[in-house]
GROMACS .gro file of C-alpha atoms in nm:
model
  194
    1MET     CA    1  -1.249  -0.807   1.381
    2HIS     CA    2  -1.188  -1.079   1.122
    3ARG     CA    3  -1.474  -1.290   1.254
    4ASP     CA    4  -1.715  -0.993   1.245
    5VAL     CA    5  -1.622  -0.905   0.887
    6VAL     CA    6  -1.646  -1.265   0.767
    7GLU     CA    7  -1.987  -1.308   0.932
    8ARG     CA    8  -2.111  -0.977   0.792
    9PHE     CA    9  -2.020  -1.075   0.437
   10GLY     CA   10  -2.126  -1.438   0.449
   11GLY     CA   11  -1.776  -1.585   0.461
   12ARG     CA   12  -1.664  -1.413   0.141
   13ILE     CA   13  -1.402  -1.139   0.121
   14ASP     CA   14  -1.323  -0.992  -0.219
   15VAL     CA   15  -1.101  -0.696  -0.132
   16VAL     CA   16  -0.887  -0.592   0.164
   17VAL     CA   17  -0.755  -0.237   0.181
   18ASN     CA   18  -0.467  -0.270   0.422
   19ASN     CA   19  -0.400   0.079   0.557
   20ALA     CA   20  -0.200   0.175   0.863
   21ALA     CA   21   0.019   0.477   0.912
   22HIS     CA   22   0.235   0.630   1.179
   23MET     CA   23   0.501   0.891   1.119
   24GLU     CA   24   0.768   0.979   1.369
   25PRO     CA   25   0.848   1.350   1.420
   26TYR     CA   26   1.083   1.500   1.163
   27THR     CA   27   1.409   1.460   1.351
   28PRO     CA   28   1.744   1.317   1.243
   29PHE     CA   29   1.796   0.953   1.335
   30LEU     CA   30   2.036   1.008   1.626
   31GLU     CA   31   1.806   1.272   1.776
   32SER     CA   32   1.496   1.055   1.746
   33ASP     CA   33   1.328   0.864   2.026
   34PRO     CA   34   1.407   0.496   1.957
   35ASP     CA   35   1.066   0.383   2.083
   36VAL     CA   36   0.879   0.630   1.860
   37TYR     CA   37   1.106   0.538   1.569
   38TRP     CA   38   1.028   0.168   1.616
   39ARG     CA   39   0.657   0.238   1.670
   40THR     CA   40   0.646   0.362   1.311
   41TRP     CA   41   0.766   0.021   1.193
   42GLU     CA   42   0.525  -0.160   1.424
   43VAL     CA   43   0.226   0.026   1.283
   44ASN     CA   44   0.329   0.056   0.918
   45VAL     CA   45   0.467  -0.294   0.868
   46HIS     CA   46   0.360  -0.517   1.153
   47GLY     CA   47   0.006  -0.377   1.139
   48LEU     CA   48  -0.029  -0.472   0.773
   49ILE     CA   49   0.124  -0.814   0.834
   50ASN     CA   50  -0.128  -0.882   1.111
   51MET     CA   51  -0.419  -0.783   0.887
   52ALA     CA   52  -0.291  -1.001   0.604
   53ARG     CA   53  -0.246  -1.300   0.836
   54SER     CA   54  -0.605  -1.256   0.948
   55PHE     CA   55  -0.773  -1.191   0.614
   56LEU     CA   56  -0.560  -1.352   0.343
   57PRO     CA   57  -0.666  -1.713   0.416
   58THR     CA   58  -1.032  -1.610   0.384
   59GLN     CA   59  -0.957  -1.419   0.065
   60LEU     CA   60  -0.784  -1.720  -0.088
   61SER     CA   61  -1.069  -1.956   0.003
   62SER     CA   62  -1.318  -1.698  -0.127
   63ARG     CA   63  -1.136  -1.699  -0.460
   64GLU     CA   64  -1.133  -2.078  -0.471
   65ASN     CA   65  -1.493  -2.132  -0.361
   66HIS     CA   66  -1.676  -1.823  -0.489
   67ASN     CA   67  -1.450  -1.684  -0.763
   68ALA     CA   68  -1.403  -1.372  -0.548
   69LEU     CA   69  -1.176  -1.091  -0.665
   70CYS     CA   70  -0.906  -1.177  -0.406
   71THR     CA   71  -0.746  -0.833  -0.414
   72MET     CA   72  -0.525  -0.687  -0.141
   73ILE     CA   73  -0.438  -0.319  -0.163
   74ASN     CA   74  -0.155  -0.222   0.070
   75VAL     CA   75  -0.120   0.149   0.136
   76ALA     CA   76   0.241   0.261   0.099
   77SER     CA   77   0.364   0.614   0.026
   78SER     CA   78   0.562   0.812  -0.226
   79GLY     CA   79   0.799   0.851   0.069
   80ALA     CA   80   0.907   0.493   0.002
   81LEU     CA   81   1.074   0.611  -0.317
   82SER     CA   82   1.263   0.917  -0.194
   83VAL     CA   83   1.508   1.018   0.075
   84ARG     CA   84   1.474   1.321   0.300
   85THR     CA   85   1.621   1.398   0.637
   86GLY     CA   86   1.413   1.347   0.946
   87SER     CA   87   1.165   1.081   0.840
   88SER     CA   88   1.374   0.771   0.784
   89SER     CA   89   1.156   0.533   0.984
   90TYR     CA   90   0.842   0.628   0.792
   91ARG     CA   91   1.012   0.612   0.453
   92THR     CA   92   1.189   0.281   0.512
   93SER     CA   93   0.879   0.118   0.660
   94LYS     CA   94   0.673   0.219   0.357
   95LEU     CA   95   0.951   0.090   0.132
   96ALA     CA   96   0.919  -0.243   0.311
   97VAL     CA   97   0.544  -0.240   0.235
   98VAL     CA   98   0.616  -0.200  -0.138
   99ARG     CA   99   0.854  -0.499  -0.145
  100TRP     CA  100   0.630  -0.709   0.080
  101THR     CA  101   0.340  -0.646  -0.158
  102GLU     CA  102   0.550  -0.774  -0.449
  103THR     CA  103   0.640  -1.083  -0.245
  104LEU     CA  104   0.280  -1.161  -0.148
  105GLN     CA  105   0.187  -1.145  -0.516
  106LEU     CA  106   0.465  -1.384  -0.610
  107GLU     CA  107   0.387  -1.628  -0.328
  108HIS     CA  108   0.011  -1.644  -0.378
  109GLU     CA  109  -0.067  -1.546  -0.738
  110ASP     CA  110  -0.112  -1.914  -0.828
  111ARG     CA  111  -0.410  -1.915  -0.588
  112GLY     CA  112  -0.555  -1.600  -0.740
  113LEU     CA  113  -0.423  -1.327  -0.510
  114LEU     CA  114  -0.381  -0.988  -0.672
  115THR     CA  115  -0.183  -0.730  -0.473
  116PHE     CA  116  -0.108  -0.362  -0.521
  117SER     CA  117   0.090  -0.114  -0.316
  118VAL     CA  118  -0.054   0.233  -0.349
  119ASN     CA  119   0.068   0.580  -0.277
  120PRO     CA  120  -0.247   0.766  -0.168
  121GLY     CA  121  -0.091   1.099  -0.263
  122ALA     CA  122   0.058   1.395  -0.083
  123ILE     CA  123  -0.241   1.479   0.135
  124LYS     CA  124  -0.279   1.691   0.449
  125THR     CA  125  -0.398   1.442   0.710
  126LYS     CA  126  -0.345   1.377   1.080
  127ILE     CA  127  -0.038   1.176   0.985
  128THR     CA  128   0.126   1.483   0.830
  129ALA     CA  129   0.051   1.710   1.127
  130GLY     CA  130   0.410   1.677   1.252
  131THR     CA  131   0.557   1.757   0.912
  132PRO     CA  132   0.739   2.092   0.893
  133GLU     CA  133   0.487   2.358   0.789
  134PRO     CA  134   0.664   2.462   0.465
  135ILE     CA  135   0.647   2.100   0.345
  136ARG     CA  136   0.293   2.041   0.471
  137ASN     CA  137   0.167   2.352   0.293
  138ARG     CA  138   0.293   2.213  -0.039
  139LEU     CA  139   0.094   1.888  -0.019
  140PRO     CA  140  -0.120   1.920  -0.331
  141ASP     CA  141  -0.351   1.618  -0.336
  142ARG     CA  142  -0.706   1.564  -0.213
  143PRO     CA  143  -0.824   1.253  -0.025
  144ASP     CA  144  -1.085   1.173  -0.292
  145ILE     CA  145  -0.805   1.098  -0.540
  146ALA     CA  146  -0.690   0.812  -0.318
  147GLY     CA  147  -1.045   0.686  -0.271
  148ASP     CA  148  -1.121   0.698  -0.643
  149THR     CA  149  -0.805   0.510  -0.736
  150ILE     CA  150  -0.850   0.243  -0.470
  151VAL     CA  151  -1.208   0.186  -0.585
  152TRP     CA  152  -1.080   0.164  -0.945
  153LEU     CA  153  -0.821  -0.098  -0.845
  154ALA     CA  154  -1.079  -0.293  -0.644
  155ALA     CA  155  -1.352  -0.288  -0.909
  156GLU     CA  156  -1.207  -0.558  -1.134
  157ARG     CA  157  -0.906  -0.783  -1.171
  158ARG     CA  158  -0.612  -0.626  -1.347
  159GLU     CA  159  -0.360  -0.910  -1.328
  160TRP     CA  160  -0.102  -0.722  -1.532
  161LEU     CA  161  -0.071  -0.468  -1.247
  162GLY     CA  162  -0.033  -0.736  -0.980
  163GLY     CA  163   0.242  -0.679  -0.727
  164ARG     CA  164   0.309  -0.331  -0.860
  165TYR     CA  165   0.320   0.019  -0.714
  166VAL     CA  166   0.041   0.255  -0.820
  167SER     CA  167   0.035   0.623  -0.729
  168CYS     CA  168  -0.321   0.748  -0.681
  169PRO     CA  169  -0.255   1.094  -0.832
  170TRP     CA  170  -0.152   0.935  -1.163
  171ASP     CA  171  -0.389   0.946  -1.457
  172MET     CA  172  -0.532   0.591  -1.466
  173GLU     CA  173  -0.621   0.616  -1.836
  174GLU     CA  174  -0.258   0.693  -1.912
  175LEU     CA  175  -0.151   0.406  -1.686
  176MET     CA  176  -0.378   0.170  -1.881
  177SER     CA  177  -0.240   0.300  -2.211
  178ARG     CA  178   0.111   0.206  -2.094
  179LYS     CA  179   0.019  -0.152  -2.002
  180LYS     CA  180   0.246  -0.313  -2.264
  181GLU     CA  181   0.544  -0.096  -2.165
  182ILE     CA  182   0.487  -0.166  -1.795
  183VAL     CA  183   0.455  -0.543  -1.837
  184GLU     CA  184   0.738  -0.588  -2.088
  185GLY     CA  185   0.973  -0.365  -1.887
  186ASP     CA  186   0.862  -0.518  -1.556
  187LYS     CA  187   0.805  -0.163  -1.433
  188LEU     CA  188   0.647  -0.023  -1.117
  189LYS     CA  189   0.846  -0.268  -0.904
  190LEU     CA  190   1.148  -0.207  -0.684
  191LYS     CA  191   1.479  -0.230  -0.863
  192MET     CA  192   1.825  -0.094  -0.809
  193GLY     CA  193   2.012   0.039  -1.109
  194PHE     CA  194   2.386  -0.011  -1.137
   0.00000   0.00000   0.00000
């Protein structure tokens, strides 16, 4: 796939949207199928790692040689930031994506990489088909919100947001108006209060 994409775009890659999702059935940990539980991690984390290993070197050389945008948008989830019973593999794997995105930014920002982890929103999709119906029926967001926000993030370099978590349903104008607060407080990154 990498070779086809690179050939199609003349060796230059500006933006990678790294999206993979698998959610195990809503069952408590000890009642879950270990293989299905682990499959969630394989798709949600290992899948993104594989894509980054394939595309990141080309992105970095595209930045160096063509002043490309060099943006990687990793799709996480609001589930990374909350705890509920019955979906621990999904939530913890998406939490790993958020931290990994921060780490990629730190490791490669000197070469121009700009990373974001995004929550696409609470959307009814195939991935939520196994979610209990009362929860699924309360998912308020539309897929176009995710698309609009990802296009907004990919359209230009916003270094001040690099390595941070962005939730697609947020008002992006309000987010921009809070730039100083976000940067000075080092917000929208994983932290543990004590």
